Amino acid sequence: GAGVSQTPSNKVTEKGKYVELRCDPISGHTALYWYRQSLGQGPEFLIYFQGTGAADDSGLPNDRFFAVRPEGSVSTLKIQRTERGDSAVYLCASAGAGGDTQYFGPGTRLTVL
Amino acid sequence: QKEVEQDPGPLSVPEGAIVSLNCTYSNSAFQYFMWYRQYSRKGPELLMYTYSSGNKEDGRFTAQVDKSSKYISLFIRDSQPSDSATYLCAMSAGGAQKLVFGQGTRLTINP
């Protein structure tokens, strides 16, 4: 079956602009995670959804970052007033009901000029 | 100090060698331990998954967890050039909890 998909694969924007990053999880997976990976580093947790609700948003760096999952499937990560330091690869992962194995998408490479 | 420490390398070995990768961690609440492989410009791919302490083998890969020492390892036997990638250790305190990753070790297998 299809894996986790993310769109766009690349996004270049200017400082101060608003961006939306989309994640389509594996069909039937109830848990969805967002991570951010900077160059040469491991992924860092941002937010975790169980169904439609955010079960843990402790990794969001500030209030410019927001994520939604309105129907419990597709999720959108929204970044307002982008800064150059937001440049990174944004990874999405999903997991089944047991939640113990996370499967990652290919990521969206965000570049803020 | 980071919760999970991993030597970033780079590590370069000849084809056929045994590779040893490892991570240390500080949070004794971690119960689930994973190794992911990440090729350049791709997402992490799950290689091995271990719950609590012990060993797990899958083909050429062996994962070991020593909770008393807070130390985990991944061994790759008969290494192949296609194993060249970045290897990430990851761990969590609960089944559906967030993963905490190491920095990743960049591995190159030379033909």
Tab-separated table of N, CA, C and O in Angstrom, chain B residues 12 17 20 27 32-33 35 37 40 50 65-67 72 74 81 83 95 99-101 103 109-110:
chain	number	residue	atom	x	y	z
B	12	SER	N	33.816	5.272	7.921
B	12	SER	CA	34.080	4.696	6.606
B	12	SER	C	34.751	3.345	6.786
B	12	SER	O	35.788	3.251	7.457
B	17	ALA	N	33.024	-5.645	6.021
B	17	ALA	CA	33.374	-5.433	7.430
B	17	ALA	C	32.139	-5.489	8.314
B	17	ALA	O	31.007	-5.306	7.848
B	20	SER	N	29.731	-1.371	13.769
B	20	SER	CA	29.120	-1.206	15.083
B	20	SER	C	28.743	0.261	15.271
B	20	SER	O	29.585	1.147	15.164
B	27	ASN	N	17.616	9.320	29.772
B	27	ASN	CA	16.269	9.213	30.327
B	27	ASN	C	15.911	7.756	30.609
B	27	ASN	O	15.678	6.979	29.680
B	32	TYR	N	11.238	1.948	24.468
B	32	TYR	CA	11.184	1.495	23.084
B	32	TYR	C	12.390	2.074	22.352
B	32	TYR	O	12.650	3.274	22.429
B	33	PHE	N	13.094	1.218	21.624
B	33	PHE	CA	14.356	1.615	21.002
B	33	PHE	C	14.337	1.206	19.534
B	33	PHE	O	13.991	0.070	19.200
B	35	TRP	N	16.168	1.769	15.424
B	35	TRP	CA	17.186	2.237	14.506
B	35	TRP	C	16.526	2.525	13.168
B	35	TRP	O	15.787	1.689	12.644
B	37	ARG	N	17.293	4.053	9.155
B	37	ARG	CA	18.290	4.323	8.127
B	37	ARG	C	17.736	5.444	7.258
B	37	ARG	O	16.571	5.433	6.882
B	40	SER	N	20.304	9.939	1.614
B	40	SER	CA	20.343	11.367	1.342
B	40	SER	C	19.044	11.841	0.701
B	40	SER	O	18.549	11.226	-0.255
B	50	THR	N	13.098	-2.541	19.103
B	50	THR	CA	13.267	-3.390	20.282
B	50	THR	C	12.526	-2.772	21.456
B	50	THR	O	12.605	-1.564	21.678
B	65	VAL	N	20.139	-3.800	23.293
B	65	VAL	CA	19.765	-2.771	24.253
B	65	VAL	C	20.253	-3.196	25.630
B	65	VAL	O	19.958	-4.295	26.090
B	66	ASP	N	20.986	-2.320	26.290
B	66	ASP	CA	21.436	-2.545	27.665
B	66	ASP	C	20.889	-1.389	28.504
B	66	ASP	O	21.497	-0.319	28.565
B	67	LYS	N	19.747	-1.617	29.128
B	67	LYS	CA	19.117	-0.534	29.874
B	67	LYS	C	19.898	-0.182	31.140
B	67	LYS	O	19.854	0.947	31.613
B	72	ILE	N	22.640	1.537	23.600
B	72	ILE	CA	22.098	0.671	22.564
B	72	ILE	C	23.061	0.598	21.396
B	72	ILE	O	23.836	1.545	21.151
B	74	LEU	N	23.786	-1.100	17.234
B	74	LEU	CA	23.354	-1.753	15.998
B	74	LEU	C	24.594	-2.321	15.331
B	74	LEU	O	25.571	-1.592	15.131
B	81	PRO	N	27.974	-1.840	0.004
B	81	PRO	CA	27.939	-0.419	-0.381
B	81	PRO	C	26.540	0.195	-0.273
B	81	PRO	O	26.399	1.371	0.046
B	83	ASP	N	24.553	-0.211	2.034
B	83	ASP	CA	24.310	0.160	3.438
B	83	ASP	C	24.786	1.578	3.739
B	83	ASP	O	24.557	2.088	4.843
B	95	GLY	N	4.472	3.581	23.885
B	95	GLY	CA	4.208	3.099	22.539
B	95	GLY	C	3.810	4.173	21.556
B	95	GLY	O	4.195	4.126	20.402
B	99	LEU	N	9.199	10.297	19.453
B	99	LEU	CA	10.533	9.725	19.377
B	99	LEU	C	11.576	10.801	19.667
B	99	LEU	O	11.439	11.939	19.221
B	100	VAL	N	12.607	10.402	20.401
B	100	VAL	CA	13.764	11.270	20.620
B	100	VAL	C	14.926	10.639	19.863
B	100	VAL	O	15.260	9.480	20.103
B	101	PHE	N	15.497	11.386	18.951
B	101	PHE	CA	16.524	10.871	18.049
B	101	PHE	C	17.920	11.286	18.487
B	101	PHE	O	18.131	12.350	19.085
B	103	GLN	N	21.809	12.196	16.893
B	103	GLN	CA	22.218	13.090	15.805
B	103	GLN	C	22.354	12.358	14.480
B	103	GLN	O	22.247	12.960	13.414
B	109	ILE	N	30.294	2.610	3.140
B	109	ILE	CA	30.897	1.296	2.900
B	109	ILE	C	31.624	1.372	1.556
B	109	ILE	O	30.986	1.602	0.516
B	110	ASN	N	32.913	1.178	1.581
B	110	ASN	CA	33.722	1.319	0.367
B	110	ASN	C	33.896	-0.022	-0.345
B	110	ASN	O	34.308	-0.993	0.259
